[in-house]
């Protein structure tokens, strides 16, 4: 069966060219061709790396910036090498997991296409990239110097946009489960007004609730397995963002404090685009995980609402008490995203990142200003 048919074809071609998708998405397609798509862009980055390291001694660094740029350049090259390696290693397992996801379909007549809330962040990020490249002709550094630092970030960004597309599909399935459970709650209001409920109606509700709870558990486990293959690239992205944002903020503070004579429009415009890119990239990552986690974990509350309605109307029986067990299953099977158990992937991570960047910028300022 075709994979990722919910994703627009132009996004899939971008993922193939970059090397994020290295498995066939169509039936009876070749398994070798997807591995050949990213070869041109990999060769391009190798050329940029060689050109950069050959010419690095001719670039003028200022004091501590020599060590900051050296550390940043090593981290830049390593980040893309790690990403390319992960793309190749995970391709087979990711294809199997996506096939399992394709087989999970909630039988509901109340399906609704979910609006993609993170599309605004995608648009902002793409605009930021174009805005950054507008300043390249006005910079004093060579073109390969600029591409060397922004290129790995763009590759990792599209990797997380791809994960966002997968989570959008998963989040839609969680939403269908929630819609079906809410329908079970609201479609039998006339029943709640009666004194007794016949056994057939009770059995139908119990069977449907049990089916939805099992489907929810399978979907939760599958979601964690899929995200597990992206955890390494997420950690690399976080480290890269921290490194670039810290060095860029210190760079701006340094030249403001020293009253450095330069084209301020180019200096601040370029660095503002650079900072905006990594800030909105972080927001994109956290938004997609938080949204999926919220949609998955709210299901237990709907099951508990059904149980409360029967209890409030005095219709609770031994069979209906099974709903309490189903509700406990949801509460003990919450979806929670972590990056290799190093940190939670939710909005609280923003506070951690801001605190860490502020601390290291202050340390650098105390050393050199």
Short mmCIF file of N, CA and C in Angstrom, two decimals, residues 204-357:
data_model
loop_
_atom_site.label_atom_id
_atom_site.label_comp_id
_atom_site.label_asym_id
_atom_site.label_seq_id
_atom_site.Cartn_x
_atom_site.Cartn_y
_atom_site.Cartn_z
N UNK A 204 -23.13 -2.86 24.12
CA UNK A 204 -22.62 -2.12 22.96
C UNK A 204 -21.64 -1.03 23.39
N UNK A 205 -22.00 -0.32 24.45
CA UNK A 205 -21.11 0.74 24.94
C UNK A 205 -19.80 0.18 25.47
N UNK A 206 -19.90 -0.94 26.19
CA UNK A 206 -18.69 -1.54 26.76
C UNK A 206 -17.76 -2.04 25.67
N UNK A 207 -18.33 -2.69 24.65
CA UNK A 207 -17.51 -3.23 23.57
C UNK A 207 -16.83 -2.10 22.81
N UNK A 208 -17.58 -1.03 22.51
CA UNK A 208 -17.02 0.09 21.76
C UNK A 208 -15.95 0.81 22.57
N UNK A 209 -16.20 1.01 23.85
CA UNK A 209 -15.20 1.66 24.72
C UNK A 209 -13.94 0.81 24.82
N UNK A 210 -14.11 -0.50 24.91
CA UNK A 210 -12.96 -1.40 24.98
C UNK A 210 -12.17 -1.36 23.67
N UNK A 211 -12.85 -1.36 22.54
CA UNK A 211 -12.17 -1.30 21.25
C UNK A 211 -11.36 0.00 21.11
N UNK A 212 -11.98 1.10 21.48
CA UNK A 212 -11.30 2.39 21.37
C UNK A 212 -10.12 2.48 22.32
N UNK A 213 -10.24 1.92 23.51
CA UNK A 213 -9.14 1.98 24.48
C UNK A 213 -7.95 1.15 24.00
N UNK A 214 -8.22 -0.03 23.43
CA UNK A 214 -7.13 -0.86 22.90
C UNK A 214 -6.47 -0.20 21.70
N UNK A 215 -7.28 0.41 20.85
CA UNK A 215 -6.74 1.12 19.69
C UNK A 215 -5.88 2.30 20.14
N UNK A 216 -6.33 2.98 21.19
CA UNK A 216 -5.58 4.10 21.74
C UNK A 216 -4.24 3.64 22.28
N UNK A 217 -4.21 2.51 22.97
CA UNK A 217 -2.96 1.97 23.52
C UNK A 217 -1.99 1.59 22.40
N UNK A 218 -2.50 0.95 21.35
CA UNK A 218 -1.64 0.58 20.23
C UNK A 218 -1.09 1.81 19.53
N UNK A 219 -1.92 2.82 19.36
CA UNK A 219 -1.49 4.04 18.69
C UNK A 219 -0.46 4.79 19.52
N UNK A 220 -0.62 4.78 20.84
CA UNK A 220 0.34 5.43 21.72
C UNK A 220 1.71 4.75 21.64
N UNK A 221 1.71 3.42 21.70
CA UNK A 221 2.97 2.67 21.60
C UNK A 221 3.64 2.90 20.25
N UNK A 222 2.85 2.91 19.18
CA UNK A 222 3.39 3.13 17.84
C UNK A 222 3.97 4.54 17.71
N UNK A 223 3.31 5.52 18.30
CA UNK A 223 3.80 6.90 18.26
C UNK A 223 5.16 7.03 18.93
N UNK A 224 5.31 6.41 20.10
CA UNK A 224 6.58 6.45 20.81
C UNK A 224 7.68 5.75 20.01
N UNK A 225 7.35 4.65 19.35
CA UNK A 225 8.34 3.93 18.54
C UNK A 225 8.79 4.77 17.35
N UNK A 226 7.85 5.47 16.72
CA UNK A 226 8.21 6.33 15.59
C UNK A 226 9.09 7.48 16.04
N UNK A 227 8.70 8.14 17.11
CA UNK A 227 9.47 9.29 17.60
C UNK A 227 10.84 8.87 18.13
N UNK A 228 10.97 7.61 18.55
CA UNK A 228 12.26 7.13 19.04
C UNK A 228 13.33 7.24 17.95
N UNK A 229 12.95 7.09 16.68
CA UNK A 229 13.91 7.16 15.58
C UNK A 229 14.28 8.60 15.24
N UNK A 230 13.62 9.58 15.85
CA UNK A 230 13.94 10.99 15.61
C UNK A 230 14.60 11.64 16.82
N UNK A 231 14.76 10.91 17.90
CA UNK A 231 15.27 11.51 19.13
C UNK A 231 16.70 11.99 18.99
N UNK A 232 17.54 11.24 18.28
CA UNK A 232 18.94 11.65 18.13
C UNK A 232 19.06 12.94 17.34
N UNK A 233 18.32 13.05 16.25
CA UNK A 233 18.37 14.28 15.45
C UNK A 233 17.77 15.47 16.22
N UNK A 234 16.82 15.20 17.10
CA UNK A 234 16.25 16.27 17.93
C UNK A 234 17.31 16.79 18.91
N UNK A 235 18.05 15.86 19.52
CA UNK A 235 19.11 16.28 20.44
C UNK A 235 20.19 17.06 19.70
N UNK A 236 20.56 16.59 18.50
CA UNK A 236 21.54 17.31 17.69
C UNK A 236 21.02 18.71 17.35
N UNK A 237 19.72 18.80 17.03
CA UNK A 237 19.14 20.11 16.71
C UNK A 237 19.15 21.03 17.91
N UNK A 238 18.86 20.51 19.09
CA UNK A 238 18.87 21.33 20.30
C UNK A 238 20.28 21.84 20.61
N UNK A 239 21.27 20.96 20.47
CA UNK A 239 22.65 21.37 20.72
C UNK A 239 23.10 22.41 19.70
N UNK A 240 22.74 22.17 18.44
CA UNK A 240 23.10 23.13 17.38
C UNK A 240 22.45 24.48 17.62
N UNK A 241 21.17 24.47 17.97
CA UNK A 241 20.46 25.72 18.24
C UNK A 241 21.09 26.46 19.41
N UNK A 242 21.40 25.74 20.49
CA UNK A 242 22.03 26.36 21.66
C UNK A 242 23.37 26.97 21.29
N UNK A 243 24.16 26.25 20.51
CA UNK A 243 25.48 26.72 20.13
C UNK A 243 25.39 27.99 19.28
N UNK A 244 24.53 27.96 18.26
CA UNK A 244 24.42 29.09 17.34
C UNK A 244 23.80 30.32 18.02
N UNK A 245 22.74 30.10 18.77
CA UNK A 245 22.07 31.24 19.42
C UNK A 245 23.00 31.90 20.43
N UNK A 246 23.72 31.11 21.22
CA UNK A 246 24.64 31.66 22.21
C UNK A 246 25.75 32.48 21.55
N UNK A 247 26.38 31.91 20.52
CA UNK A 247 27.47 32.61 19.84
C UNK A 247 26.97 33.86 19.11
N UNK A 248 25.77 33.80 18.53
CA UNK A 248 25.23 34.96 17.80
C UNK A 248 24.87 36.09 18.75
N UNK A 249 24.24 35.78 19.87
CA UNK A 249 23.89 36.81 20.85
C UNK A 249 25.16 37.46 21.39
N UNK A 250 26.17 36.65 21.70
CA UNK A 250 27.42 37.21 22.19
C UNK A 250 28.10 38.07 21.12
N UNK A 251 28.01 37.63 19.88
CA UNK A 251 28.58 38.39 18.77
C UNK A 251 27.96 39.79 18.69
N UNK A 252 26.64 39.86 18.80
CA UNK A 252 25.97 41.16 18.72
C UNK A 252 26.32 42.04 19.92
N UNK A 253 26.35 41.45 21.11
CA UNK A 253 26.70 42.22 22.31
C UNK A 253 28.13 42.75 22.21
N UNK A 254 29.01 41.93 21.69
CA UNK A 254 30.42 42.32 21.57
C UNK A 254 30.58 43.54 20.69
N UNK A 255 29.96 43.52 19.51
CA UNK A 255 30.13 44.64 18.59
C UNK A 255 29.37 45.87 19.01
N UNK A 256 28.29 45.71 19.76
CA UNK A 256 27.61 46.87 20.31
C UNK A 256 28.44 47.53 21.39
N UNK A 257 29.08 46.71 22.23
CA UNK A 257 29.89 47.25 23.32
C UNK A 257 31.17 47.91 22.80
N UNK A 258 31.73 47.37 21.72
CA UNK A 258 32.97 47.91 21.17
C UNK A 258 32.75 49.00 20.13
N UNK A 259 31.49 49.34 19.84
CA UNK A 259 31.16 50.35 18.84
C UNK A 259 31.86 50.06 17.51
N UNK A 260 31.71 48.85 17.09
CA UNK A 260 32.38 48.37 15.87
C UNK A 260 31.75 49.05 14.65
N UNK A 261 32.61 49.61 13.80
CA UNK A 261 32.13 50.29 12.61
C UNK A 261 31.86 49.28 11.50
N UNK A 262 30.62 49.14 11.20
CA UNK A 262 30.22 48.20 10.15
C UNK A 262 28.85 48.59 9.64
N UNK A 263 28.43 47.92 8.60
CA UNK A 263 27.09 48.13 8.07
C UNK A 263 26.09 47.52 9.03
N UNK A 264 25.47 48.35 9.87
CA UNK A 264 24.58 47.82 10.91
C UNK A 264 23.36 47.14 10.32
N UNK A 265 22.91 47.60 9.16
CA UNK A 265 21.75 46.98 8.53
C UNK A 265 22.04 45.53 8.18
N UNK A 266 23.21 45.29 7.59
CA UNK A 266 23.59 43.93 7.23
C UNK A 266 23.91 43.12 8.48
N UNK A 267 24.64 43.73 9.42
CA UNK A 267 25.06 43.03 10.63
C UNK A 267 23.86 42.53 11.44
N UNK A 268 22.93 43.43 11.73
CA UNK A 268 21.79 43.06 12.57
C UNK A 268 20.72 42.33 11.77
N UNK A 269 20.57 42.69 10.50
CA UNK A 269 19.59 41.98 9.68
C UNK A 269 19.94 40.53 9.50
N UNK A 270 21.20 40.25 9.22
CA UNK A 270 21.66 38.88 9.04
C UNK A 270 21.52 38.08 10.32
N UNK A 271 22.00 38.63 11.40
CA UNK A 271 21.96 37.90 12.68
C UNK A 271 20.54 37.77 13.23
N UNK A 272 19.70 38.76 12.96
CA UNK A 272 18.30 38.66 13.38
C UNK A 272 17.60 37.52 12.64
N UNK A 273 17.86 37.39 11.34
CA UNK A 273 17.29 36.27 10.57
C UNK A 273 17.83 34.94 11.09
N UNK A 274 19.12 34.91 11.42
CA UNK A 274 19.74 33.69 11.93
C UNK A 274 19.11 33.27 13.26
N UNK A 275 18.94 34.23 14.17
CA UNK A 275 18.31 33.94 15.47
C UNK A 275 16.85 33.55 15.29
N UNK A 276 16.14 34.25 14.43
CA UNK A 276 14.72 33.95 14.22
C UNK A 276 14.53 32.53 13.69
N UNK A 277 15.43 32.11 12.81
CA UNK A 277 15.35 30.77 12.25
C UNK A 277 15.40 29.71 13.35
N UNK A 278 16.36 29.83 14.26
CA UNK A 278 16.51 28.82 15.30
C UNK A 278 15.45 28.94 16.39
N UNK A 279 14.95 30.14 16.64
CA UNK A 279 13.89 30.30 17.64
C UNK A 279 12.59 29.67 17.14
N UNK A 280 12.20 29.97 15.90
CA UNK A 280 10.96 29.40 15.35
C UNK A 280 11.10 27.90 15.10
N UNK A 281 12.31 27.45 14.82
CA UNK A 281 12.56 26.02 14.68
C UNK A 281 12.29 25.31 16.00
N UNK A 282 12.77 25.88 17.11
CA UNK A 282 12.51 25.30 18.43
C UNK A 282 11.01 25.30 18.73
N UNK A 283 10.31 26.38 18.37
CA UNK A 283 8.86 26.45 18.60
C UNK A 283 8.13 25.39 17.78
N UNK A 284 8.59 25.14 16.56
CA UNK A 284 7.97 24.11 15.72
C UNK A 284 8.09 22.74 16.37
N UNK A 285 9.28 22.42 16.88
CA UNK A 285 9.51 21.11 17.50
C UNK A 285 8.61 20.94 18.72
N UNK A 286 8.59 21.93 19.59
CA UNK A 286 7.83 21.81 20.83
C UNK A 286 6.32 21.84 20.57
N UNK A 287 5.89 22.62 19.57
CA UNK A 287 4.46 22.71 19.27
C UNK A 287 3.90 21.39 18.80
N UNK A 288 4.64 20.68 17.93
CA UNK A 288 4.09 19.44 17.38
C UNK A 288 4.02 18.35 18.44
N UNK A 289 4.99 18.30 19.35
CA UNK A 289 4.94 17.30 20.41
C UNK A 289 3.86 17.63 21.44
N UNK A 290 3.75 18.89 21.81
CA UNK A 290 2.76 19.29 22.81
C UNK A 290 1.35 19.06 22.30
N UNK A 291 1.10 19.38 21.04
CA UNK A 291 -0.24 19.21 20.46
C UNK A 291 -0.65 17.74 20.43
N UNK A 292 0.26 16.87 19.99
CA UNK A 292 -0.03 15.44 19.93
C UNK A 292 -0.23 14.86 21.32
N UNK A 293 0.62 15.26 22.26
CA UNK A 293 0.52 14.77 23.63
C UNK A 293 -0.81 15.18 24.27
N UNK A 294 -1.22 16.41 24.02
CA UNK A 294 -2.48 16.90 24.59
C UNK A 294 -3.67 16.13 24.03
N UNK A 295 -3.68 15.90 22.72
CA UNK A 295 -4.80 15.20 22.08
C UNK A 295 -4.88 13.75 22.55
N UNK A 296 -3.72 13.13 22.78
CA UNK A 296 -3.72 11.72 23.20
C UNK A 296 -4.14 11.56 24.66
N UNK A 297 -3.74 12.48 25.51
CA UNK A 297 -3.96 12.31 26.95
C UNK A 297 -5.34 12.79 27.42
N UNK A 298 -6.06 13.47 26.53
CA UNK A 298 -7.38 13.96 26.93
C UNK A 298 -8.44 12.88 26.82
N UNK A 299 -8.11 11.74 26.19
CA UNK A 299 -9.09 10.69 25.94
C UNK A 299 -9.63 10.10 27.23
N UNK A 300 -8.76 9.89 28.22
CA UNK A 300 -9.20 9.30 29.48
C UNK A 300 -10.27 10.12 30.17
N UNK A 301 -10.23 11.42 29.98
CA UNK A 301 -11.23 12.28 30.60
C UNK A 301 -12.61 12.05 30.00
N UNK A 302 -12.67 11.79 28.69
CA UNK A 302 -13.95 11.54 28.04
C UNK A 302 -14.57 10.22 28.52
N UNK A 303 -13.72 9.19 28.69
CA UNK A 303 -14.22 7.92 29.23
C UNK A 303 -14.76 8.13 30.63
N UNK A 304 -14.06 8.91 31.41
CA UNK A 304 -14.51 9.17 32.79
C UNK A 304 -15.80 9.97 32.79
N UNK A 305 -16.02 10.83 31.80
CA UNK A 305 -17.26 11.59 31.70
C UNK A 305 -18.46 10.66 31.47
N UNK A 306 -18.26 9.62 30.63
CA UNK A 306 -19.34 8.66 30.41
C UNK A 306 -19.70 7.96 31.72
N UNK A 307 -18.68 7.53 32.44
CA UNK A 307 -18.91 6.85 33.72
C UNK A 307 -19.62 7.78 34.70
N UNK A 308 -19.26 9.06 34.72
CA UNK A 308 -19.90 10.02 35.63
C UNK A 308 -21.36 10.24 35.29
N UNK A 309 -21.71 10.22 33.99
CA UNK A 309 -23.10 10.43 33.60
C UNK A 309 -23.99 9.29 34.09
N UNK A 310 -23.49 8.06 33.93
CA UNK A 310 -24.26 6.93 34.44
C UNK A 310 -24.36 6.97 35.95
N UNK A 311 -23.28 7.34 36.61
CA UNK A 311 -23.27 7.38 38.07
C UNK A 311 -24.21 8.46 38.59
N UNK A 312 -24.23 9.62 37.94
CA UNK A 312 -25.08 10.72 38.39
C UNK A 312 -26.56 10.40 38.23
N UNK A 313 -26.91 9.55 37.26
CA UNK A 313 -28.30 9.20 37.02
C UNK A 313 -28.71 7.90 37.71
N UNK A 314 -27.84 7.37 38.54
CA UNK A 314 -28.15 6.15 39.28
C UNK A 314 -28.28 4.92 38.41
N UNK A 315 -27.62 4.92 37.26
CA UNK A 315 -27.71 3.79 36.34
C UNK A 315 -26.48 2.88 36.39
N UNK A 316 -25.66 3.04 37.42
CA UNK A 316 -24.43 2.27 37.49
C UNK A 316 -24.72 0.81 37.84
N UNK A 317 -24.18 -0.10 37.06
CA UNK A 317 -24.32 -1.53 37.29
C UNK A 317 -22.93 -2.16 37.33
N UNK A 318 -22.88 -3.47 37.57
CA UNK A 318 -21.59 -4.15 37.61
C UNK A 318 -20.90 -4.11 36.26
N UNK A 319 -21.69 -4.24 35.18
CA UNK A 319 -21.09 -4.19 33.85
C UNK A 319 -20.52 -2.82 33.54
N UNK A 320 -21.25 -1.76 33.94
CA UNK A 320 -20.80 -0.40 33.65
C UNK A 320 -19.56 -0.01 34.45
N UNK A 321 -19.30 -0.70 35.55
CA UNK A 321 -18.11 -0.41 36.32
C UNK A 321 -16.82 -0.75 35.56
N UNK A 322 -17.00 -1.50 34.49
CA UNK A 322 -15.83 -1.79 33.65
C UNK A 322 -15.28 -0.50 33.03
N UNK A 323 -16.15 0.51 32.87
CA UNK A 323 -15.68 1.79 32.36
C UNK A 323 -14.61 2.40 33.26
N UNK A 324 -14.72 2.15 34.54
CA UNK A 324 -13.73 2.67 35.48
C UNK A 324 -12.36 2.06 35.21
N UNK A 325 -12.34 0.78 34.89
CA UNK A 325 -11.08 0.11 34.56
C UNK A 325 -10.51 0.65 33.26
N UNK A 326 -11.38 0.91 32.28
CA UNK A 326 -10.93 1.49 31.02
C UNK A 326 -10.33 2.88 31.24
N UNK A 327 -10.98 3.66 32.11
CA UNK A 327 -10.47 5.00 32.42
C UNK A 327 -9.10 4.92 33.09
N UNK A 328 -8.93 3.97 34.00
CA UNK A 328 -7.63 3.80 34.66
C UNK A 328 -6.56 3.41 33.64
N UNK A 329 -6.93 2.60 32.66
CA UNK A 329 -5.98 2.23 31.61
C UNK A 329 -5.48 3.45 30.87
N UNK A 330 -6.38 4.38 30.55
CA UNK A 330 -5.96 5.61 29.88
C UNK A 330 -5.05 6.44 30.77
N UNK A 331 -5.40 6.55 32.04
CA UNK A 331 -4.60 7.37 32.95
C UNK A 331 -3.20 6.80 33.15
N UNK A 332 -3.06 5.48 33.06
CA UNK A 332 -1.75 4.84 33.25
C UNK A 332 -0.99 4.66 31.94
N UNK A 333 -1.58 5.10 30.85
CA UNK A 333 -0.95 4.92 29.54
C UNK A 333 -0.84 6.26 28.83
N UNK A 334 -0.37 7.28 29.56
CA UNK A 334 -0.27 8.62 29.00
C UNK A 334 0.91 8.73 28.05
N UNK A 335 0.69 9.54 27.03
CA UNK A 335 1.74 9.78 26.04
C UNK A 335 2.64 10.90 26.55
N UNK A 336 3.93 10.64 26.57
CA UNK A 336 4.91 11.62 27.06
C UNK A 336 6.16 11.52 26.19
N UNK A 337 6.55 12.63 25.60
CA UNK A 337 7.70 12.66 24.70
C UNK A 337 8.95 13.11 25.45
N UNK A 338 10.02 12.34 25.28
CA UNK A 338 11.32 12.66 25.85
C UNK A 338 12.40 12.42 24.80
N UNK A 339 13.48 13.18 24.88
CA UNK A 339 14.61 13.01 23.98
C UNK A 339 15.65 12.14 24.68
N UNK A 340 15.58 10.84 24.45
CA UNK A 340 16.50 9.86 25.07
C UNK A 340 16.52 9.99 26.58
N UNK A 341 15.39 10.40 27.16
CA UNK A 341 15.25 10.59 28.61
C UNK A 341 16.16 11.68 29.17
N UNK A 342 16.68 12.54 28.30
CA UNK A 342 17.47 13.67 28.78
C UNK A 342 16.59 14.83 29.23
N UNK A 343 15.51 15.10 28.49
CA UNK A 343 14.63 16.20 28.84
C UNK A 343 13.27 15.98 28.19
N UNK A 344 12.25 16.60 28.79
CA UNK A 344 10.89 16.54 28.25
C UNK A 344 10.78 17.44 27.04
N UNK A 345 10.03 17.00 26.05
CA UNK A 345 9.79 17.80 24.86
C UNK A 345 8.43 18.48 25.00
N UNK A 346 8.40 19.53 25.79
CA UNK A 346 7.19 20.32 25.97
C UNK A 346 7.62 21.78 26.14
N UNK A 347 6.64 22.64 26.44
CA UNK A 347 6.94 24.07 26.49
C UNK A 347 7.86 24.43 27.65
N UNK A 348 7.96 23.58 28.66
CA UNK A 348 8.88 23.88 29.77
C UNK A 348 10.33 23.88 29.32
N UNK A 349 10.62 23.20 28.19
CA UNK A 349 11.99 23.18 27.71
C UNK A 349 12.44 24.56 27.24
N UNK A 350 11.50 25.41 26.83
CA UNK A 350 11.86 26.78 26.44
C UNK A 350 12.53 27.52 27.60
N UNK A 351 11.99 27.36 28.83
CA UNK A 351 12.58 28.01 29.99
C UNK A 351 14.00 27.51 30.23
N UNK A 352 14.19 26.20 30.07
CA UNK A 352 15.53 25.63 30.25
C UNK A 352 16.51 26.18 29.23
N UNK A 353 16.09 26.25 27.97
CA UNK A 353 16.96 26.76 26.91
C UNK A 353 17.31 28.23 27.13
N UNK A 354 16.32 29.04 27.47
CA UNK A 354 16.57 30.48 27.70
C UNK A 354 17.53 30.68 28.87
N UNK A 355 17.32 29.93 29.95
CA UNK A 355 18.19 30.05 31.12
C UNK A 355 19.62 29.65 30.78
N UNK A 356 19.79 28.56 30.02
CA UNK A 356 21.14 28.09 29.67
C UNK A 356 21.84 29.09 28.75
N UNK A 357 21.13 29.62 27.74
CA UNK A 357 21.73 30.59 26.82
C UNK A 357 22.14 31.85 27.58
#
